[in-house]
C-alpha positions as MATLAB code, in Angstrom:
seq = 'MKVLVACEYSGVVRSAFAARGHDAWSCDILPTEMEGNHYQGDVREILDQGWDLMIAHPPCRYLSVSGNRWMVNNPERQKHRDQALDFVRLLMSAPIQKICIENPISVISSQIRRPDQTIQPFHFGHNAKKTTCLWLKGLPLLQHTQVVDRGEIHTTKSGKKIPKWYNLPPSPDRSKIRSRTFEGIAAAMADQWG';
ca = [
     -13.622  -49.628   44.731;
     -13.893  -50.807   41.135;
     -17.448  -52.686   41.480;
     -18.615  -55.135   38.619;
     -22.439  -55.383   38.085;
     -22.760  -58.312   36.164;
     -25.509  -59.179   34.163;
     -27.740  -55.931   34.826;
     -28.685  -54.018   32.145;
     -30.679  -51.052   34.199;
     -27.867  -49.005   35.189;
     -29.642  -48.977   38.783;
     -27.061  -50.774   40.381;
     -23.721  -49.569   38.775;
     -25.571  -45.674   39.516;
     -25.406  -46.246   43.535;
     -22.084  -46.805   43.467;
     -20.748  -44.617   40.821;
     -22.769  -42.050   42.586;
     -20.491  -42.547   45.596;
     -17.700  -42.421   43.622;
     -16.797  -45.571   42.887;
     -15.349  -47.488   39.636;
     -19.160  -49.207   38.955;
     -19.615  -51.334   35.418;
     -22.140  -53.120   34.330;
     -21.812  -55.892   32.240;
     -25.246  -57.852   29.880;
     -25.111  -59.427   27.001;
     -27.622  -56.094   26.150;
     -27.246  -52.670   25.887;
     -27.823  -50.593   29.028;
     -31.050  -48.562   29.562;
     -28.845  -45.321   31.375;
     -25.965  -43.897   30.587;
     -22.519  -44.879   32.498;
     -19.596  -47.352   32.595;
     -21.179  -50.742   30.452;
     -19.273  -53.942   29.229;
     -21.913  -54.607   26.356;
     -21.215  -58.594   26.237;
     -20.464  -62.255   28.108;
     -19.614  -60.809   32.273;
     -16.984  -64.567   31.906;
     -14.804  -62.133   29.445;
     -13.977  -59.382   32.068;
     -14.291  -61.707   35.850;
     -10.668  -61.291   36.333;
      -9.637  -58.066   35.736;
      -9.202  -56.787   39.325;
     -12.523  -56.149   40.346;
     -13.092  -55.385   44.601;
     -16.664  -56.123   44.683;
     -19.410  -57.793   42.409;
     -22.701  -57.917   42.688;
     -24.498  -60.159   40.564;
     -28.078  -60.437   38.824;
     -27.962  -64.062   37.231;
     -31.028  -64.490   34.617;
     -33.847  -66.609   36.492;
     -35.725  -68.157   34.309;
     -34.387  -70.928   34.736;
     -33.990  -70.900   38.170;
     -36.420  -69.377   40.253;
     -38.926  -71.831   41.373;
     -42.096  -70.625   39.691;
     -41.421  -72.312   36.890;
     -40.982  -75.694   38.023;
     -43.880  -76.317   36.835;
     -42.169  -76.111   33.371;
     -39.401  -78.290   33.612;
     -41.851  -81.774   34.004;
     -41.085  -84.263   31.144;
     -39.015  -81.311   29.871;
     -35.307  -82.308   29.038;
     -34.459  -79.134   27.019;
     -35.942  -77.039   29.969;
     -33.517  -78.928   32.376;
     -30.809  -79.027   30.099;
     -31.047  -75.131   30.866;
     -31.087  -75.171   34.542;
     -28.619  -76.585   34.473;
     -26.092  -74.728   32.782;
     -28.169  -71.172   34.229;
     -26.568  -73.595   37.817;
     -23.341  -74.007   36.373;
     -23.219  -70.359   36.125;
     -23.781  -69.553   39.022;
     -21.405  -71.739   40.503;
     -18.250  -69.766   38.183;
     -19.859  -66.191   39.190;
     -19.915  -67.577   43.123;
     -15.947  -68.776   42.653;
     -14.964  -66.220   41.282;
     -11.155  -64.287   42.156;
     -13.234  -61.553   43.696;
     -12.643  -61.052   47.613;
     -16.044  -59.261   47.681;
     -19.372  -61.031   46.159;
     -23.102  -60.732   46.015;
     -25.792  -63.266   44.143;
     -29.200  -61.534   43.643;
     -31.870  -63.964   42.895;
     -35.303  -64.653   43.506;
     -36.404  -67.673   45.111;
     -34.656  -70.323   43.345;
     -32.667  -73.627   43.419;
     -30.282  -72.489   43.570;
     -31.552  -73.104   47.468;
     -31.127  -76.598   46.912;
     -28.406  -77.168   43.992;
     -25.313  -74.671   45.191;
     -26.753  -73.924   49.322;
     -29.475  -71.233   51.056;
     -28.986  -68.126   50.547;
     -27.193  -65.434   53.368;
     -30.007  -63.243   53.254;
     -33.314  -63.099   52.638;
     -34.816  -59.275   51.727;
     -38.105  -57.410   50.355;
     -38.325  -53.905   48.967;
     -40.476  -52.836   51.617;
     -37.771  -53.747   54.091;
     -35.849  -50.060   51.924;
     -38.404  -47.581   51.187;
     -41.026  -49.361   48.193;
     -43.952  -50.283   48.867;
     -43.790  -53.392   47.079;
     -43.369  -56.944   47.513;
     -40.734  -58.516   45.971;
     -38.436  -61.909   48.472;
     -35.244  -61.573   47.060;
     -32.460  -63.687   47.891;
     -28.780  -63.016   48.637;
     -25.507  -65.506   48.843;
     -23.206  -63.241   50.051;
     -18.959  -63.766   50.338;
     -16.822  -61.599   51.967;
     -20.011  -58.918   52.486;
     -21.838  -58.308   56.098;
     -25.478  -58.698   55.532;
     -27.551  -55.476   54.383;
     -28.709  -53.457   57.262;
     -33.468  -52.707   56.364;
     -33.332  -48.571   55.642;
     -36.481  -48.075   55.675;
     -38.995  -50.448   56.602;
     -42.833  -49.108   55.000;
     -46.109  -50.831   53.957;
     -45.423  -54.369   51.577;
     -48.030  -52.317   49.312;
     -51.290  -53.564   47.314;
     -51.943  -57.665   46.805;
     -53.777  -58.393   43.614;
     -54.994  -61.721   43.660;
     -55.427  -63.051   40.141;
     -58.153  -65.262   38.093;
     -56.744  -68.355   39.687;
     -56.999  -67.047   43.129;
     -52.851  -66.707   43.345;
     -52.158  -63.371   45.166;
     -49.028  -61.315   44.198;
     -48.097  -57.761   44.702;
     -49.818  -55.201   42.825;
     -47.342  -53.359   40.517;
     -45.971  -56.217   39.790;
     -49.442  -57.598   37.671;
     -48.289  -56.140   34.479;
     -50.307  -56.653   31.697;
     -48.255  -58.813   28.704;
     -45.328  -56.654   26.750;
     -42.217  -57.003   25.180;
     -41.085  -55.861   28.853;
     -42.805  -56.824   31.556;
     -39.975  -59.557   32.572;
     -37.650  -56.627   32.282;
     -39.600  -53.767   34.636;
     -40.027  -57.118   36.877;
     -36.657  -58.093   37.339;
     -35.363  -54.415   37.642;
     -33.308  -53.516   41.129;
     -35.219  -51.014   43.554;
     -33.552  -48.371   44.100;
     -33.327  -48.562   47.667;
     -31.941  -51.657   46.961;
     -29.472  -50.241   45.155;
     -28.355  -46.736   47.435;
     -28.370  -49.215   50.557;
     -25.753  -51.967   49.203;
     -23.745  -48.838   47.907;
     -23.979  -47.343   51.117;
     -23.096  -50.180   53.647;
     -20.149  -52.125   50.541;
     -19.162  -49.211   48.935;
];
């Protein structure tokens, strides 16, 4: 299959498909972190190039419900959210038969449509909790491959409970680390959808 992994700089999902013999490409405005086929640029430039499958990870900065508190009395941020939703709509309507849009719990659910499935890394062999929603077109639900313990939970100073793996000190790469797809999920996508 010809597979496009949109908005992926890590190369994790692309590499999983490539390892199984697919012509897999990642695309992002950032350079890839892993050697392999990567188009550095705007995914809109290559959506019509005959892909069989697209797995898209649109940036969640303005989509995630965890950012709702920053929306109040902030018309500039609302403008960015509207643009992010338009980008998701564009990806969902791409001329590709099989599409998966991946994002955390977000306003995609209330502004476009509810997800077809919600998964966790602990469904795929990782001791971690990270609620991930999947919006699917032409694809079956992703079947769990190895359910394990969800991992440790950390309580912040404010009393909020978050997964321990997610509790990273501030750094330039923190958001990149938090957004990276877990390899067990990537492997399941490649095995079941490839």
